[in-house]
Amino acid sequence: MSESLFLQRQSSRFLAAHPREAGWVVHEFGGDSAEELSLNYLLDCLREWHPAAITRRTALPLVGAGTFRNSMPICAASEAGALNSDSEEANAYGWRGTIELIWNGHDIHCHVFSLMLGKGCFGIYFVATKSLAAFRELLLVLERYGKARLKEKKKEIYVVNGENIPVTASSWNDLVLPAPMVRDIRSNVEGFFASPERYTALGIPHRRGFLFAGPPGCGKTLTLKTLAFNTPAKFISMLGTVDVDDSMLRHALDLAEGCTPAVVLLEDLDRIVDAKGVSLSYFLNLLDGLKVLNGVLVIATCNEPDKLDPALLHRPSRFDRVWRFDLPKYEQRLELLQKKGGKYFSESALEKAARRSEGFSMAYAQEIVVNALLECAHEDLPPSDDHLFKSLDTLRMQRKEASKPGESMDERESVGFGLSGHGNR
């Protein structure tokens, strides 16, 4: 059965059960509109705040994977099934089925079913009421409930080709980068999401592309994590793995376009465009031709921008701004060492370590302190300056050995956005 025929049959059945002659007014909402009205939270809202309002329920809550350990997303059992505890059934991201309720003395009947479109599954909501005023009052309660749920929800970065990444607290003060550069990145990102109406007024598409370029371990990843924590937008990431293909890129941009405001993170852009399954011309069209992407900010990272195809960099509509994350200078290395080791080592030792770590990335500079503290823990000794210098010598030797054929510093220092950590990657 085609999707349009299935939708027509579902609609006809609901309308037949709620005839206009009997005083019913029927509304239909697509998934996006329903979520804007928090109708996807109706089941949880009624159970938690107004359980007495439900007169009949055959609805099933849709529960995400995070609710059950080692489980794929499932449709939870009904009230008569295995989940009998309200607390176990709470925090569904949606529901399917029928809910009938009385609100302010008036009947309201709601029905949701799933519609398969391509590879996606979407909810179609039907609401029948005999009192628009009562329905509006219900929507106000749903709005308050939806805002409460949003505050409780832990923010994650959705990864198209990997595990989702929890967003941990990260302050702009955590970034050990040149202050003008931090201000410039922050103002550009905040300005993009704060003023969509300005783009409209000027007739400019509300979309931009930024590129973070530079060697591994120099702050690109920590900057992305800071943006994810401090930016009120949905973050969708694509990792630069060997199996990336055109369909994954299209899926990432489709997701972003459907949940704006959104940020699409393309980590290791140089690897993405070199992947066998990626067509550069198709990728370029996605960025500035086939997709409108209003309200979407694309941020890519790369280690070697000079090796990127000029078509990616020499057209502003693709990547309007490029920031270079260079190896840290003495002042930045010292600031990082002070932040990480100021409690354990003398100022003179930290200054000496900063001078002797020329050519270290931020990740390697931080490792000077981490390695020293681990050595102290293994020996069950309090930290001393000698431990710091020993750690520095070990890492200097390691860097020297890494320059031998067969292993590069990029391979040693590259950690990637998909792995959590606290360094300046």
GROMACS .gro file of C-alpha atoms in nm:
model
  425
    1MET     CA    1   0.000   0.000   0.000
    2SER     CA    2   0.136   0.344  -0.094
    3GLU     CA    3   0.201   0.604   0.175
    4SER     CA    4  -0.061   0.841   0.032
    5LEU     CA    5  -0.328   0.568   0.025
    6PHE     CA    6  -0.245   0.463   0.380
    7LEU     CA    7  -0.269   0.825   0.499
    8GLN     CA    8  -0.602   0.866   0.318
    9ARG     CA    9  -0.748   0.556   0.484
   10GLN     CA   10  -0.633   0.658   0.830
   11SER     CA   11  -0.774   1.005   0.781
   12SER     CA   12  -1.108   0.873   0.653
   13ARG     CA   13  -1.149   0.641   0.951
   14PHE     CA   14  -1.081   0.919   1.202
   15LEU     CA   15  -1.314   1.161   1.024
   16ALA     CA   16  -1.590   0.899   1.008
   17ALA     CA   17  -1.562   0.847   1.383
   18HIS     CA   18  -1.579   1.222   1.445
   19PRO     CA   19  -1.839   1.369   1.207
   20ARG     CA   20  -1.876   1.743   1.178
   21GLU     CA   21  -2.254   1.700   1.213
   22ALA     CA   22  -2.195   1.583   1.573
   23GLY     CA   23  -1.998   1.897   1.654
   24TRP     CA   24  -1.646   1.759   1.605
   25VAL     CA   25  -1.365   1.972   1.460
   26VAL     CA   26  -1.070   1.767   1.333
   27HIS     CA   27  -0.710   1.890   1.300
   28GLU     CA   28  -0.417   1.714   1.134
   29PHE     CA   29  -0.053   1.785   1.228
   30GLY     CA   30   0.269   1.661   1.072
   31GLY     CA   31   0.560   1.554   1.291
   32ASP     CA   32   0.737   1.891   1.295
   33SER     CA   33   0.421   2.089   1.372
   34ALA     CA   34   0.323   1.839   1.642
   35GLU     CA   35   0.661   1.871   1.811
   36GLU     CA   36   0.638   2.251   1.803
   37LEU     CA   37   0.311   2.216   1.996
   38SER     CA   38   0.462   1.944   2.221
   39LEU     CA   39   0.188   1.702   2.112
   40ASN     CA   40   0.454   1.430   2.110
   41TYR     CA   41   0.460   1.468   2.492
   42LEU     CA   42   0.082   1.438   2.536
   43LEU     CA   43   0.094   1.087   2.684
   44ASP     CA   44   0.366   1.167   2.938
   45CYS     CA   45   0.210   1.503   3.025
   46LEU     CA   46  -0.128   1.349   3.103
   47ARG     CA   47   0.017   1.058   3.299
   48GLU     CA   48   0.244   1.278   3.509
   49TRP     CA   49   0.037   1.595   3.549
   50HIS     CA   50  -0.327   1.508   3.475
   51PRO     CA   51  -0.385   1.130   3.489
   52ALA     CA   52  -0.755   1.173   3.577
   53ALA     CA   53  -0.816   1.345   3.241
   54ILE     CA   54  -0.760   1.021   3.044
   55THR     CA   55  -1.084   0.836   2.969
   56ARG     CA   56  -0.946   0.581   2.723
   57ARG     CA   57  -0.598   0.494   2.612
   58THR     CA   58  -0.456   0.245   2.364
   59ALA     CA   59  -0.142   0.450   2.302
   60LEU     CA   60   0.209   0.313   2.331
   61PRO     CA   61   0.500   0.534   2.444
   62LEU     CA   62   0.807   0.546   2.220
   63VAL     CA   63   1.112   0.505   2.440
   64GLY     CA   64   1.467   0.586   2.331
   65ALA     CA   65   1.769   0.362   2.371
   66GLY     CA   66   1.897   0.561   2.669
   67THR     CA   67   1.605   0.439   2.879
   68PHE     CA   68   1.717   0.078   2.866
   69ARG     CA   69   2.075  -0.041   2.891
   70ASN     CA   70   2.211  -0.218   2.584
   71SER     CA   71   1.881  -0.179   2.398
   72MET     CA   72   1.787  -0.041   2.060
   73PRO     CA   73   1.499   0.212   2.046
   74ILE     CA   74   1.179   0.020   2.107
   75CYS     CA   75   0.812   0.077   2.139
   76ALA     CA   76   0.736   0.015   2.504
   77ALA     CA   77   0.460  -0.219   2.615
   78SER     CA   78   0.115  -0.090   2.696
   79GLU     CA   79  -0.016  -0.043   3.049
   80ALA     CA   80  -0.122  -0.409   3.056
   81GLY     CA   81   0.222  -0.523   2.949
   82ALA     CA   82   0.560  -0.555   3.109
   83LEU     CA   83   0.607  -0.190   3.209
   84ASN     CA   84   0.368  -0.121   3.493
   85SER     CA   85   0.560   0.152   3.677
   86ASP     CA   86   0.490   0.513   3.583
   87SER     CA   87   0.854   0.601   3.641
   88GLU     CA   88   0.970   0.327   3.403
   89GLU     CA   89   0.733   0.443   3.130
   90ALA     CA   90   0.809   0.813   3.164
   91ASN     CA   91   1.034   1.021   2.940
   92ALA     CA   92   0.912   0.885   2.609
   93TYR     CA   93   1.007   1.093   2.307
   94GLY     CA   94   0.668   1.029   2.146
   95TRP     CA   95   0.373   0.792   2.127
   96ARG     CA   96   0.157   0.603   1.880
   97GLY     CA   97  -0.208   0.499   1.910
   98THR     CA   98  -0.517   0.666   2.058
   99ILE     CA   99  -0.574   0.886   2.363
  100GLU     CA  100  -0.919   1.009   2.460
  101LEU     CA  101  -0.952   1.265   2.738
  102ILE     CA  102  -1.182   1.522   2.892
  103TRP     CA  103  -1.034   1.869   2.927
  104ASN     CA  104  -1.227   2.148   3.097
  105GLY     CA  105  -1.542   1.941   3.055
  106HIS     CA  106  -1.496   1.879   2.681
  107ASP     CA  107  -1.398   1.564   2.489
  108ILE     CA  108  -1.068   1.566   2.300
  109HIS     CA  109  -0.965   1.260   2.100
  110CYS     CA  110  -0.608   1.218   1.967
  111HIS     CA  111  -0.469   0.955   1.735
  112VAL     CA  112  -0.114   0.913   1.602
  113PHE     CA  113   0.016   0.664   1.348
  114SER     CA  114   0.353   0.615   1.179
  115LEU     CA  115   0.408   0.691   0.811
  116MET     CA  116   0.715   0.557   0.632
  117LEU     CA  117   0.867   0.804   0.389
  118GLY     CA  118   1.185   0.682   0.225
  119LYS     CA  119   1.414   0.567   0.505
  120GLY     CA  120   1.241   0.780   0.770
  121CYS     CA  121   0.945   0.719   0.998
  122PHE     CA  122   0.719   1.014   1.076
  123GLY     CA  123   0.424   1.060   1.309
  124ILE     CA  124   0.095   1.196   1.175
  125TYR     CA  125  -0.131   1.342   1.446
  126PHE     CA  126  -0.510   1.374   1.433
  127VAL     CA  127  -0.694   1.573   1.701
  128ALA     CA  128  -1.073   1.592   1.727
  129THR     CA  129  -1.243   1.833   1.966
  130LYS     CA  130  -1.580   1.992   2.025
  131SER     CA  131  -1.424   2.295   2.194
  132LEU     CA  132  -1.139   2.489   2.039
  133ALA     CA  133  -1.103   2.683   2.365
  134ALA     CA  134  -1.045   2.359   2.557
  135PHE     CA  135  -0.792   2.245   2.296
  136ARG     CA  136  -0.604   2.575   2.326
  137GLU     CA  137  -0.593   2.537   2.705
  138LEU     CA  138  -0.451   2.187   2.661
  139LEU     CA  139  -0.185   2.320   2.424
  140LEU     CA  140  -0.078   2.578   2.684
  141VAL     CA  141  -0.025   2.302   2.938
  142LEU     CA  142   0.165   2.097   2.680
  143GLU     CA  143   0.386   2.397   2.606
  144ARG     CA  144   0.481   2.427   2.974
  145TYR     CA  145   0.543   2.053   2.996
  146GLY     CA  146   0.755   2.058   2.680
  147LYS     CA  147   0.974   2.337   2.817
  148ALA     CA  148   1.022   2.144   3.141
  149ARG     CA  149   1.124   1.833   2.947
  150LEU     CA  150   1.365   2.034   2.734
  151LYS     CA  151   1.544   2.160   3.045
  152GLU     CA  152   1.579   1.805   3.178
  153LYS     CA  153   1.699   1.658   2.852
  154LYS     CA  154   2.071   1.593   2.831
  155LYS     CA  155   2.217   1.747   2.521
  156GLU     CA  156   2.392   1.515   2.277
  157ILE     CA  157   2.564   1.555   1.945
  158TYR     CA  158   2.395   1.320   1.700
  159VAL     CA  159   2.660   1.131   1.503
  160VAL     CA  160   2.545   1.001   1.166
  161ASN     CA  161   2.818   0.736   1.139
  162GLY     CA  162   2.904   0.664   1.501
  163GLU     CA  163   2.791   0.676   1.863
  164ASN     CA  164   2.623   0.995   1.982
  165ILE     CA  165   2.849   1.222   2.188
  166PRO     CA  166   2.729   1.362   2.523
  167VAL     CA  167   2.778   1.737   2.551
  168THR     CA  168   2.967   1.815   2.869
  169ALA     CA  169   3.003   2.155   3.036
  170SER     CA  170   3.267   2.362   2.861
  171SER     CA  171   3.338   2.731   2.907
  172TRP     CA  172   3.490   2.972   2.660
  173ASN     CA  173   3.750   3.036   2.931
  174ASP     CA  174   3.865   2.673   2.891
  175LEU     CA  175   4.001   2.750   2.544
  176VAL     CA  176   4.372   2.826   2.539
  177LEU     CA  177   4.374   3.012   2.210
  178PRO     CA  178   4.452   3.370   2.107
  179ALA     CA  179   4.181   3.589   2.261
  180PRO     CA  180   4.094   3.774   1.934
  181MET     CA  181   4.045   3.440   1.760
  182VAL     CA  182   3.810   3.311   2.032
  183ARG     CA  183   3.608   3.634   2.022
  184ASP     CA  184   3.584   3.618   1.643
  185ILE     CA  185   3.461   3.257   1.636
  186ARG     CA  186   3.217   3.316   1.920
  187SER     CA  187   3.071   3.636   1.773
  188ASN     CA  188   3.026   3.480   1.429
  189VAL     CA  189   2.845   3.173   1.563
  190GLU     CA  190   2.629   3.366   1.810
  191GLY     CA  191   2.551   3.630   1.550
  192PHE     CA  192   2.439   3.369   1.299
  193PHE     CA  193   2.178   3.221   1.532
  194ALA     CA  194   2.075   3.547   1.698
  195SER     CA  195   1.967   3.737   1.388
  196PRO     CA  196   1.790   3.522   1.125
  197GLU     CA  197   1.555   3.811   1.050
  198ARG     CA  198   1.849   4.025   0.938
  199TYR     CA  199   1.936   3.768   0.672
  200THR     CA  200   1.576   3.771   0.553
  201ALA     CA  201   1.561   4.151   0.545
  202LEU     CA  202   1.879   4.165   0.341
  203GLY     CA  203   1.767   3.890   0.105
  204ILE     CA  204   2.060   3.669   0.209
  205PRO     CA  205   2.017   3.293   0.264
  206HIS     CA  206   2.041   3.219   0.636
  207ARG     CA  207   2.330   2.974   0.608
  208ARG     CA  208   2.705   2.986   0.654
  209GLY     CA  209   3.009   2.760   0.643
  210PHE     CA  210   3.315   2.778   0.870
  211LEU     CA  211   3.641   2.585   0.847
  212PHE     CA  212   3.873   2.508   1.141
  213ALA     CA  213   4.214   2.418   0.996
  214GLY     CA  214   4.541   2.314   1.151
  215PRO     CA  215   4.747   2.025   1.285
  216PRO     CA  216   4.593   1.775   1.529
  217GLY     CA  217   4.582   1.856   1.897
  218CYS     CA  218   4.566   2.235   1.864
  219GLY     CA  219   4.217   2.317   1.991
  220LYS     CA  220   3.976   2.242   1.706
  221THR     CA  221   3.786   1.970   1.890
  222LEU     CA  222   3.765   2.154   2.222
  223THR     CA  223   3.635   2.459   2.037
  224LEU     CA  224   3.362   2.245   1.880
  225LYS     CA  225   3.269   2.101   2.220
  226THR     CA  226   3.252   2.451   2.365
  227LEU     CA  227   3.027   2.561   2.081
  228ALA     CA  228   2.803   2.257   2.132
  229PHE     CA  229   2.757   2.334   2.500
  230ASN     CA  230   2.696   2.708   2.460
  231THR     CA  231   2.497   2.725   2.135
  232PRO     CA  232   2.116   2.679   2.138
  233ALA     CA  233   2.107   2.461   1.829
  234LYS     CA  234   2.093   2.093   1.733
  235PHE     CA  235   2.439   1.952   1.655
  236ILE     CA  236   2.478   1.678   1.393
  237SER     CA  237   2.821   1.532   1.328
  238MET     CA  238   2.980   1.337   1.045
  239LEU     CA  239   3.311   1.168   1.128
  240GLY     CA  240   3.582   1.137   0.865
  241THR     CA  241   3.585   0.757   0.844
  242VAL     CA  242   3.668   0.539   0.546
  243ASP     CA  243   3.307   0.428   0.497
  244VAL     CA  244   3.162   0.777   0.446
  245ASP     CA  245   2.953   0.808   0.132
  246ASP     CA  246   2.723   1.053  -0.045
  247SER     CA  247   2.410   0.917   0.120
  248MET     CA  248   2.551   0.981   0.469
  249LEU     CA  249   2.634   1.339   0.380
  250ARG     CA  250   2.288   1.390   0.235
  251HIS     CA  251   2.132   1.236   0.547
  252ALA     CA  252   2.328   1.468   0.778
  253LEU     CA  253   2.218   1.779   0.588
  254ASP     CA  254   1.858   1.653   0.562
  255LEU     CA  255   1.849   1.604   0.939
  256ALA     CA  256   1.987   1.952   0.998
  257GLU     CA  257   1.742   2.113   0.757
  258GLY     CA  258   1.457   1.940   0.939
  259CYS     CA  259   1.551   2.059   1.289
  260THR     CA  260   1.683   2.412   1.252
  261PRO     CA  261   1.853   2.594   1.408
  262ALA     CA  262   2.124   2.337   1.354
  263VAL     CA  263   2.499   2.292   1.320
  264VAL     CA  264   2.650   2.025   1.097
  265LEU     CA  265   3.000   1.922   1.204
  266LEU     CA  266   3.220   1.765   0.935
  267GLU     CA  267   3.527   1.633   1.113
  268ASP     CA  268   3.836   1.567   0.905
  269LEU     CA  269   3.698   1.719   0.587
  270ASP     CA  270   4.013   1.615   0.402
  271ARG     CA  271   3.935   1.250   0.479
  272ILE     CA  272   3.567   1.288   0.391
  273VAL     CA  273   3.626   1.426   0.042
  274ASP     CA  274   3.895   1.162  -0.024
  275ALA     CA  275   3.664   0.873   0.071
  276LYS     CA  276   3.582   0.636  -0.213
  277GLY     CA  277   3.208   0.671  -0.161
  278VAL     CA  278   3.208   1.052  -0.179
  279SER     CA  279   3.172   1.245  -0.502
  280LEU     CA  280   3.323   1.592  -0.469
  281SER     CA  281   3.084   1.746  -0.721
  282TYR     CA  282   2.783   1.600  -0.536
  283PHE     CA  283   2.919   1.726  -0.204
  284LEU     CA  284   2.967   2.076  -0.347
  285ASN     CA  285   2.611   2.075  -0.479
  286LEU     CA  286   2.484   1.975  -0.135
  287LEU     CA  287   2.664   2.271   0.018
  288ASP     CA  288   2.549   2.538  -0.222
  289GLY     CA  289   2.326   2.398  -0.493
  290LEU     CA  290   2.078   2.122  -0.416
  291LYS     CA  291   1.999   2.218  -0.056
  292VAL     CA  292   1.871   2.553   0.074
  293LEU     CA  293   1.985   2.485   0.433
  294ASN     CA  294   1.829   2.795   0.587
  295GLY     CA  295   1.917   2.812   0.956
  296VAL     CA  296   2.203   2.563   0.916
  297LEU     CA  297   2.565   2.639   1.005
  298VAL     CA  298   2.822   2.397   0.861
  299ILE     CA  299   3.153   2.373   1.048
  300ALA     CA  300   3.428   2.153   0.908
  301THR     CA  301   3.771   2.065   1.044
  302CYS     CA  302   4.079   1.961   0.853
  303ASN     CA  303   4.445   1.904   0.930
  304GLU     CA  304   4.594   2.011   0.598
  305PRO     CA  305   4.383   2.275   0.419
  306ASP     CA  306   4.647   2.313   0.148
  307LYS     CA  307   4.558   1.965   0.024
  308LEU     CA  308   4.187   2.039  -0.010
  309ASP     CA  309   4.042   2.090  -0.356
  310PRO     CA  310   4.038   2.466  -0.432
  311ALA     CA  311   3.668   2.437  -0.517
  312LEU     CA  312   3.597   2.391  -0.147
  313LEU     CA  313   3.786   2.697  -0.028
  314HIS     CA  314   3.763   2.950  -0.306
  315ARG     CA  315   3.390   3.002  -0.302
  316PRO     CA  316   3.258   3.191   0.003
  317SER     CA  317   2.914   3.029  -0.005
  318ARG     CA  318   3.078   2.701   0.093
  319PHE     CA  319   3.317   2.807   0.368
  320ASP     CA  320   3.284   3.178   0.435
  321ARG     CA  321   3.540   3.193   0.715
  322VAL     CA  322   3.856   2.994   0.778
  323TRP     CA  323   4.033   2.994   1.114
  324ARG     CA  324   4.383   2.852   1.144
  325PHE     CA  325   4.459   2.658   1.463
  326ASP     CA  326   4.839   2.669   1.466
  327LEU     CA  327   5.079   2.504   1.707
  328PRO     CA  328   5.066   2.700   2.034
  329LYS     CA  329   5.321   2.967   2.107
  330TYR     CA  330   5.512   2.990   2.434
  331GLU     CA  331   5.245   3.206   2.601
  332GLN     CA  332   4.969   2.960   2.517
  333ARG     CA  333   5.172   2.658   2.626
  334LEU     CA  334   5.248   2.828   2.956
  335GLU     CA  335   4.884   2.920   3.010
  336LEU     CA  336   4.778   2.561   2.952
  337LEU     CA  337   5.048   2.422   3.183
  338GLN     CA  338   4.944   2.670   3.451
  339LYS     CA  339   4.580   2.567   3.423
  340LYS     CA  340   4.656   2.196   3.438
  341GLY     CA  341   4.959   2.189   3.669
  342GLY     CA  342   4.954   2.512   3.867
  343LYS     CA  343   4.844   2.328   4.182
  344TYR     CA  344   5.130   2.079   4.170
  345PHE     CA  345   5.441   2.243   4.022
  346SER     CA  346   5.633   2.567   4.074
  347GLU     CA  347   5.589   2.861   3.841
  348SER     CA  348   5.956   2.847   3.738
  349ALA     CA  349   5.922   2.477   3.647
  350LEU     CA  350   5.611   2.546   3.439
  351GLU     CA  351   5.790   2.829   3.258
  352LYS     CA  352   6.087   2.605   3.186
  353ALA     CA  353   5.858   2.330   3.055
  354ALA     CA  354   5.679   2.581   2.833
  355ARG     CA  355   6.009   2.700   2.684
  356ARG     CA  356   6.135   2.346   2.623
  357SER     CA  357   5.811   2.227   2.459
  358GLU     CA  358   5.848   2.427   2.138
  359GLY     CA  359   5.663   2.247   1.859
  360PHE     CA  360   5.426   2.065   2.097
  361SER     CA  361   5.057   2.070   2.018
  362MET     CA  362   4.809   2.164   2.290
  363ALA     CA  363   4.733   1.794   2.343
  364TYR     CA  364   5.102   1.712   2.388
  365ALA     CA  365   5.164   2.013   2.615
  366GLN     CA  366   4.880   1.898   2.839
  367GLU     CA  367   5.026   1.546   2.840
  368ILE     CA  368   5.337   1.683   3.010
  369VAL     CA  369   5.132   1.744   3.324
  370VAL     CA  370   4.911   1.435   3.291
  371ASN     CA  371   5.207   1.201   3.246
  372ALA     CA  372   5.392   1.359   3.542
  373LEU     CA  373   5.092   1.319   3.773
  374LEU     CA  374   5.039   0.958   3.666
  375GLU     CA  375   5.403   0.884   3.741
  376CYS     CA  376   5.357   1.030   4.089
  377ALA     CA  377   5.049   0.818   4.145
  378HIS     CA  378   5.228   0.500   4.037
  379GLU     CA  379   5.519   0.572   4.270
  380ASP     CA  380   5.286   0.687   4.551
  381LEU     CA  381   5.483   1.012   4.580
  382PRO     CA  382   5.372   1.377   4.598
  383PRO     CA  383   5.424   1.571   4.271
  384SER     CA  384   5.754   1.753   4.234
  385ASP     CA  385   5.918   1.964   3.967
  386ASP     CA  386   6.149   1.673   3.886
  387HIS     CA  387   5.845   1.468   3.785
  388LEU     CA  388   5.741   1.745   3.545
  389PHE     CA  389   6.088   1.761   3.385
  390LYS     CA  390   6.107   1.381   3.357
  391SER     CA  391   5.770   1.377   3.184
  392LEU     CA  392   5.883   1.650   2.946
  393ASP     CA  393   6.199   1.455   2.854
  394THR     CA  394   5.993   1.140   2.794
  395LEU     CA  395   5.757   1.319   2.559
  396ARG     CA  396   6.038   1.496   2.375
  397MET     CA  397   6.198   1.157   2.312
  398GLN     CA  398   5.863   1.016   2.205
  399ARG     CA  399   5.818   1.295   1.952
  400LYS     CA  400   6.168   1.231   1.820
  401GLU     CA  401   6.098   0.862   1.777
  402ALA     CA  402   5.766   0.936   1.610
  403SER     CA  403   5.949   1.112   1.329
  404LYS     CA  404   6.092   0.777   1.218
  405PRO     CA  405   5.944   0.614   0.904
  406GLY     CA  406   5.618   0.433   0.959
  407GLU     CA  407   5.463   0.662   1.217
  408SER     CA  408   5.374   1.028   1.204
  409MET     CA  409   5.297   1.279   1.476
  410ASP     CA  410   4.954   1.323   1.317
  411GLU     CA  411   4.885   0.958   1.391
  412ARG     CA  412   5.018   0.993   1.744
  413GLU     CA  413   4.831   1.309   1.834
  414SER     CA  414   4.507   1.276   1.640
  415VAL     CA  415   4.228   1.180   1.878
  416GLY     CA  416   3.918   1.299   1.700
  417PHE     CA  417   3.587   1.452   1.790
  418GLY     CA  418   3.423   1.115   1.830
  419LEU     CA  419   3.626   1.038   2.142
  420SER     CA  420   3.553   1.229   2.459
  421GLY     CA  421   3.828   1.397   2.654
  422HIS     CA  422   3.928   1.718   2.818
  423GLY     CA  423   4.229   1.818   2.613
  424ASN     CA  424   4.276   2.103   2.370
  425ARG     CA  425   4.232   1.889   2.063
   0.00000   0.00000   0.00000
